[in-house]
mmCIF file of C-alpha atoms and ligand atoms in Angstrom:
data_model
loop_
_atom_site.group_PDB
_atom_site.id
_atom_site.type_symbol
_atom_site.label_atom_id
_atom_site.label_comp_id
_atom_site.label_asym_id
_atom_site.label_seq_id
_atom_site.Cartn_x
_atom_site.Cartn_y
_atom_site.Cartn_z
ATOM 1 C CA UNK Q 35 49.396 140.270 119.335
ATOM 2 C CA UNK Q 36 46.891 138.990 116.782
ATOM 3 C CA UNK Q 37 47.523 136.561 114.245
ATOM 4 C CA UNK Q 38 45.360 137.064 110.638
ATOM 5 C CA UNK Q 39 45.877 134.125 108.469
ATOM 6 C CA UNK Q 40 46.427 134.077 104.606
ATOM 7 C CA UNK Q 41 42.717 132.834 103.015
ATOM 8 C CA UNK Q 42 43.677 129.476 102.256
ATOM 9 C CA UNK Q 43 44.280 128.683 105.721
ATOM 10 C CA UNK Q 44 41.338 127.491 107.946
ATOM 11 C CA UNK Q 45 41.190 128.825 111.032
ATOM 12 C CA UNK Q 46 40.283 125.357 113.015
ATOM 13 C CA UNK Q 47 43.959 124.065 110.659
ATOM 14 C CA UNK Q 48 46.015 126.651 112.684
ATOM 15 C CA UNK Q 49 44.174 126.071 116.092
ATOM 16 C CA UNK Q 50 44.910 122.548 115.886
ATOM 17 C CA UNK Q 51 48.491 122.894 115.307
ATOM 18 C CA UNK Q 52 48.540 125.704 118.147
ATOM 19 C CA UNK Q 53 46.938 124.028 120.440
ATOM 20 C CA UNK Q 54 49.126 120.347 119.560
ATOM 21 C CA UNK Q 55 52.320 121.997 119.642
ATOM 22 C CA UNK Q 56 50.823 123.848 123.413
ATOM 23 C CA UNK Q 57 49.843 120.572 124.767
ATOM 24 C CA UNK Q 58 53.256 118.957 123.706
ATOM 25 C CA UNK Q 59 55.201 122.286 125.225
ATOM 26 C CA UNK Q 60 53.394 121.793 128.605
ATOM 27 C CA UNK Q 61 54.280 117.757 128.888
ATOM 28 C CA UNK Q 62 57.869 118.711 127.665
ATOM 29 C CA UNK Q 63 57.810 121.293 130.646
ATOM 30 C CA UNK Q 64 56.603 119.762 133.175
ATOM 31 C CA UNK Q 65 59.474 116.684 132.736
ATOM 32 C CA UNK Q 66 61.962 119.902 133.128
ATOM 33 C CA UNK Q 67 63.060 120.048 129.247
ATOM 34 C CA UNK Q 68 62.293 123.824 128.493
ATOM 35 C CA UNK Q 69 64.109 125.703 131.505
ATOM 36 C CA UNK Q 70 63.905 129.446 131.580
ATOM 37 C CA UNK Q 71 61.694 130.065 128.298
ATOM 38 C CA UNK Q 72 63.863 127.962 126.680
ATOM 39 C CA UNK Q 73 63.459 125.418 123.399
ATOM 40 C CA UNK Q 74 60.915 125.949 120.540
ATOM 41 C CA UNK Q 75 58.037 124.155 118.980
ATOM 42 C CA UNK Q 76 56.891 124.038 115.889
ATOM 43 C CA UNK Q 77 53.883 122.085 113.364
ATOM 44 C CA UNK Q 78 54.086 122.474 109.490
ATOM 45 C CA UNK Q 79 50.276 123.825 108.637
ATOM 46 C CA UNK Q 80 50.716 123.427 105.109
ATOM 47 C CA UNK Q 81 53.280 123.069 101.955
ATOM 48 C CA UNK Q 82 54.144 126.907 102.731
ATOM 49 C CA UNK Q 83 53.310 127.803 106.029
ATOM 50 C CA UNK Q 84 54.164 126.898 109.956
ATOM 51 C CA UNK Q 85 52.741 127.161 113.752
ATOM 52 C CA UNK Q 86 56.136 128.087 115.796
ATOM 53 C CA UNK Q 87 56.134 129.040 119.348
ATOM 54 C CA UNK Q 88 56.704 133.292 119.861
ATOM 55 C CA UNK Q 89 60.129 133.755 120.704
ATOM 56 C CA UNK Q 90 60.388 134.455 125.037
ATOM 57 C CA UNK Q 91 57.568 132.796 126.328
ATOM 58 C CA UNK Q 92 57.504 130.037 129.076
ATOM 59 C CA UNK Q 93 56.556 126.846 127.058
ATOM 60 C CA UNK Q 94 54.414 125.278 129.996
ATOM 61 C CA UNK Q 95 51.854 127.563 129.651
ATOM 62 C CA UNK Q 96 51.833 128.492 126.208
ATOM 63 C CA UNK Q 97 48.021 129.002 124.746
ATOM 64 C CA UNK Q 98 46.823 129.841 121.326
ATOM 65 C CA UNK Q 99 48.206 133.594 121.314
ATOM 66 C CA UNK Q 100 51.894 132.537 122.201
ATOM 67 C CA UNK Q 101 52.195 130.766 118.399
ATOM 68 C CA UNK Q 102 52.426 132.541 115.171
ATOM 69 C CA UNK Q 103 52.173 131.462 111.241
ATOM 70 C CA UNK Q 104 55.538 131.679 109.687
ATOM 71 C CA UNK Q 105 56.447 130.985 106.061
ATOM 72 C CA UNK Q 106 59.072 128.582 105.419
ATOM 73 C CA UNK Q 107 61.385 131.021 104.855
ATOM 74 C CA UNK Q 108 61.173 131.805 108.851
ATOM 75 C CA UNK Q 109 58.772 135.124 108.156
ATOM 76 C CA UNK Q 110 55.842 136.256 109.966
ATOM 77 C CA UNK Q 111 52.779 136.125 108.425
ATOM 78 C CA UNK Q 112 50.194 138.250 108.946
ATOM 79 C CA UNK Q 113 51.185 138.966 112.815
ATOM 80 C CA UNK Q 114 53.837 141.456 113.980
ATOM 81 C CA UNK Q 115 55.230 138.742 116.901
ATOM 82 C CA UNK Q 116 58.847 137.605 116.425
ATOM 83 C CA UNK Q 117 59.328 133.967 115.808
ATOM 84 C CA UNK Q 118 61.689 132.291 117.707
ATOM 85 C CA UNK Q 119 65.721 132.866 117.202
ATOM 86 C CA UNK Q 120 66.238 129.448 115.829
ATOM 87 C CA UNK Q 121 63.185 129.221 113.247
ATOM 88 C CA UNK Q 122 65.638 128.798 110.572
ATOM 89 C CA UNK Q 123 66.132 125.073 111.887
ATOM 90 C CA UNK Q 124 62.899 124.173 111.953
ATOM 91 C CA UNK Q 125 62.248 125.624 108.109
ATOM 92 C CA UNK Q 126 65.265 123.942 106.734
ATOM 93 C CA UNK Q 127 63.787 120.590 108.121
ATOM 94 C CA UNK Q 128 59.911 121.242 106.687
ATOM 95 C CA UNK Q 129 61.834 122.008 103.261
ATOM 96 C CA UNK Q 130 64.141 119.557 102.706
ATOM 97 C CA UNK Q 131 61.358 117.038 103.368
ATOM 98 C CA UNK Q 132 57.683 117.182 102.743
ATOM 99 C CA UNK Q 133 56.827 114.452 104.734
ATOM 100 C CA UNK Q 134 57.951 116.076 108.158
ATOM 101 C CA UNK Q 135 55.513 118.048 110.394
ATOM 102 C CA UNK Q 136 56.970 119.212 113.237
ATOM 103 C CA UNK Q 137 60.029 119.648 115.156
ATOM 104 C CA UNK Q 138 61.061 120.008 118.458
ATOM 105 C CA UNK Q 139 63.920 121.304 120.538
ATOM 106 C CA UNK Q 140 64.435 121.027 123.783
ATOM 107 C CA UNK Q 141 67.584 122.257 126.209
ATOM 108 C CA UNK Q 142 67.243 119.661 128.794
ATOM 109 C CA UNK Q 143 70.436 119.084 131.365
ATOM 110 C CA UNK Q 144 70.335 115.253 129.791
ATOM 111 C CA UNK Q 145 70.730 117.056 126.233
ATOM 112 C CA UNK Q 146 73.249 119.535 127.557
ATOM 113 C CA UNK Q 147 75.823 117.696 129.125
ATOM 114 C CA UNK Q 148 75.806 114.854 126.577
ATOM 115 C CA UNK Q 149 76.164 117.371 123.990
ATOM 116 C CA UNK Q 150 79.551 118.980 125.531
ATOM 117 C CA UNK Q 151 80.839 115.374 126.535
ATOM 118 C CA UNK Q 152 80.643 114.489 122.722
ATOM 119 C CA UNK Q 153 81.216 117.685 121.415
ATOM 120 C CA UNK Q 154 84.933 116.979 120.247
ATOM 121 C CA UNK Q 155 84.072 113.455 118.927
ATOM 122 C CA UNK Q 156 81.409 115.386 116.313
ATOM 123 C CA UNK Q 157 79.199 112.484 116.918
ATOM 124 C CA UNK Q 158 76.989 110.299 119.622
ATOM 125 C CA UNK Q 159 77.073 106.829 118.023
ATOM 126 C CA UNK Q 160 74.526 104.515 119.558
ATOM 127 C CA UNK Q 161 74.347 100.984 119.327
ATOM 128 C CA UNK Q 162 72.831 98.067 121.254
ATOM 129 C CA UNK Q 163 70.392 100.091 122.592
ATOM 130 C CA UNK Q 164 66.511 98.198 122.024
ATOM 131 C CA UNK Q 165 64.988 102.089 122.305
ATOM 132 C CA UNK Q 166 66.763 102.946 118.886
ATOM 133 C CA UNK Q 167 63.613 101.373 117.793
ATOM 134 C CA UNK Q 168 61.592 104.215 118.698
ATOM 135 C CA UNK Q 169 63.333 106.056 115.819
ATOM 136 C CA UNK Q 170 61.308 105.523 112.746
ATOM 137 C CA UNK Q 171 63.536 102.931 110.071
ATOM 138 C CA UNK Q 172 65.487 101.545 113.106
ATOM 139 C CA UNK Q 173 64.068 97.717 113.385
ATOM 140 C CA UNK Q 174 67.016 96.228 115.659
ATOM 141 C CA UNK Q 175 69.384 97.329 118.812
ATOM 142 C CA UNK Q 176 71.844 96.145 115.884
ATOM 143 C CA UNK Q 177 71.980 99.310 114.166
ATOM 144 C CA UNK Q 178 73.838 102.132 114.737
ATOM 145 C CA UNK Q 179 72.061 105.360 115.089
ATOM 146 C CA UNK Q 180 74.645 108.640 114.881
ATOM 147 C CA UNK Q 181 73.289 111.681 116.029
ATOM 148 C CA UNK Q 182 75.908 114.629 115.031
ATOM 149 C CA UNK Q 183 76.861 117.407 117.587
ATOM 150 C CA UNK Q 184 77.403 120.739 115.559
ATOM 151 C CA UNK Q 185 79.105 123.579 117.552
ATOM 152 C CA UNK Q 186 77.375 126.341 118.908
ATOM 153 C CA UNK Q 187 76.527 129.752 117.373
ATOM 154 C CA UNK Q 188 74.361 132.508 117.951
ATOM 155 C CA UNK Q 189 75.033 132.745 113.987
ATOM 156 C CA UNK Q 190 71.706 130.513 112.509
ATOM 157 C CA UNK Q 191 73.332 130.349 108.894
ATOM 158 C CA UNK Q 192 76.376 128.510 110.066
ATOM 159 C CA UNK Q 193 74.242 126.037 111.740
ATOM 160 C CA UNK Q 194 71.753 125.682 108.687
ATOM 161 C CA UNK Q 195 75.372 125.044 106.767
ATOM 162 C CA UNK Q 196 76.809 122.576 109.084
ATOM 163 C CA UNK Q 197 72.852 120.438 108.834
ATOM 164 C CA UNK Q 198 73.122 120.998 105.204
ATOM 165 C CA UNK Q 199 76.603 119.466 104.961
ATOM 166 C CA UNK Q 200 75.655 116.090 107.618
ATOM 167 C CA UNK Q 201 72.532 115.610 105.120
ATOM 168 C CA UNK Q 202 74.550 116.038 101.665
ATOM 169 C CA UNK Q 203 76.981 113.166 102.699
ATOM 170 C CA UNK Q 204 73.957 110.893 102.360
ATOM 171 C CA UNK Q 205 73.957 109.940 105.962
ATOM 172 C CA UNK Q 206 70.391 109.332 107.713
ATOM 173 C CA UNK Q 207 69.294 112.630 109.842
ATOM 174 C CA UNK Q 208 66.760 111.866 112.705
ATOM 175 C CA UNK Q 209 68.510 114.360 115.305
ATOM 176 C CA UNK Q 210 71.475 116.485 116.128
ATOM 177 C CA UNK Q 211 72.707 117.888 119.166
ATOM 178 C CA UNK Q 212 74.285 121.314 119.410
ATOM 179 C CA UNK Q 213 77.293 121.549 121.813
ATOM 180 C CA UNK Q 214 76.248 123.462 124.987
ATOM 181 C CA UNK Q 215 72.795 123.883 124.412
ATOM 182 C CA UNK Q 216 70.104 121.352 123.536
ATOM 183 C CA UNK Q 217 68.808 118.825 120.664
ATOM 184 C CA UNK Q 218 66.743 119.037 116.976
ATOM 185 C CA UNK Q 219 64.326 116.376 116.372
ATOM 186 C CA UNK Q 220 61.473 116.198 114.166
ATOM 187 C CA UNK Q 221 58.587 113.734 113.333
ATOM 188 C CA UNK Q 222 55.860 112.940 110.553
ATOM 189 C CA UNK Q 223 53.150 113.864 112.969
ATOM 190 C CA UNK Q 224 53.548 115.648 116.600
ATOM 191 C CA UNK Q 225 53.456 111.953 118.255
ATOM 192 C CA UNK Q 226 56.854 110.675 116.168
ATOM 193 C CA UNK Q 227 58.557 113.989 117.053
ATOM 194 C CA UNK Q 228 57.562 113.269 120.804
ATOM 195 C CA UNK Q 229 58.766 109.335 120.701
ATOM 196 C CA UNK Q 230 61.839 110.310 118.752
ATOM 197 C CA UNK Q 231 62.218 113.183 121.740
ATOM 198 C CA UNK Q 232 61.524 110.777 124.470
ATOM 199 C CA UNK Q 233 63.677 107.601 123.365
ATOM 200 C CA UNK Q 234 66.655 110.525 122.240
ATOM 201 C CA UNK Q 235 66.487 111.760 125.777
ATOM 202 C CA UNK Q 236 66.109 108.221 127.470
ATOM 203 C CA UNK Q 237 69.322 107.171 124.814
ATOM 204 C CA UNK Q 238 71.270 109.768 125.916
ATOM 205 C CA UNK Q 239 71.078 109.452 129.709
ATOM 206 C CA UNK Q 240 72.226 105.915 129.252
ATOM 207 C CA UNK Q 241 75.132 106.784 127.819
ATOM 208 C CA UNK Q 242 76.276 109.275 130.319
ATOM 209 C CA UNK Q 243 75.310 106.357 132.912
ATOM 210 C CA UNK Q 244 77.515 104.414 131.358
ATOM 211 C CA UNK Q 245 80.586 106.881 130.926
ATOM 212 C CA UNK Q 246 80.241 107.742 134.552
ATOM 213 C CA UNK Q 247 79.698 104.077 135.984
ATOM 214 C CA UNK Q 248 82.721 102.995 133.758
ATOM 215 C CA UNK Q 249 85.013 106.446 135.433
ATOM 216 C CA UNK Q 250 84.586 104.878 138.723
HETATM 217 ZN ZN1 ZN K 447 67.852 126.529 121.730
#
């Protein structure tokens, strides 16, 4: 499937969000995060446009042809490919703030379980933790970082709705989990989305740790 680009995007500006949001996909693989063509990628490429992963494909050996331009309304552009089933996440996130340019989702079994174990509290509250630094505006394991769990739904809207209504209450928004199925996080560049990943993962397996040391 061949991708044309609009004329005010550079060839070389697309390639280099394809090929960072490939070499990401691969690392994010290979630690087991993306089972079974799982989890999409994606890398603002300008105020109006996207690089998102083709919906299907196996994300450790994505190349150049396996992402497509989107507009930030979650349409193709210029390339007949489907984007991915969720793109409606990642364009509510590169609209509501400027700054951010990319996201990442991942369905690891860390992400999974922690998301049903929390599912009825609505919430993973984490505090005393020295990695919630790795979450840009966190300075001390004093805070409390709250990463929401919204229910599943194959329905995108509803989802879209129930980010929508976490970010109107005023409350910060680095991450949320959806129950059964996997985390949102997002980043300035591709290397915040990736520590904000990493330390969210790490965060999360500690906590199950703990609930299971604590059980026995
Ligand atoms: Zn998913």
């Amino acid at each position: 499937m061949s991708q044309d680009l609009p004329a005010t995007i550079a060839a070389a500006t697309f390639h280099a969000c394809a090929d960072a949001i490939a070499d990401a996909a691969r690392e994010l693989s290979a630690m087991g995060w993306t089972p079974a063509t799982s989890s999409n990628f994606s890398m603002r490429v300008d105020a109006e446009h996207a690089a998102i992963t083709i919906s299907g494909r196996h994300k450790g050996r994505l190349g150049r042809s396996d992402i497509m331009l989107i507009d930030l309304h979650g349409n193709a552009v210029g390339t007949d490919a489907r984007p991915s089933a969720e793109t409606a996440l990642h364009t509510q996130i590169y609209r509501r703030w400027p700054d951010m340019c990319a996201v990442l989702h991942t369905h690891s079994r860390t992400q999974s379980v922690a998301s049903r174990l929390f599912a009825s509290d609505g919430v993973i509250r984490l505090q005393g933790w020295e990695l919630q630094k790795a979450i840009t505006g966190y300075h001390t394991h004093e805070s409390t970082l709250e990463i929401p769990v919204f229910p599943n739904t194959q329905h995108m809207p509803e989802l879209v709705t129930q980010v929508d209504a976490w970010l109107d209450t005023g409350k910060p928004l680095h991450a949320y989990l959806i129950d059964g199925h996997g985390i949102y996080t997002w980043g300035r560049d591709m290397a915040e989305a990736q520590r904000h990943l990493e330390a969210l993962e790490f965060l999360l397996g500690c906590e199950l740790d703990l609930k299971r040391l604590r059980a026995s």
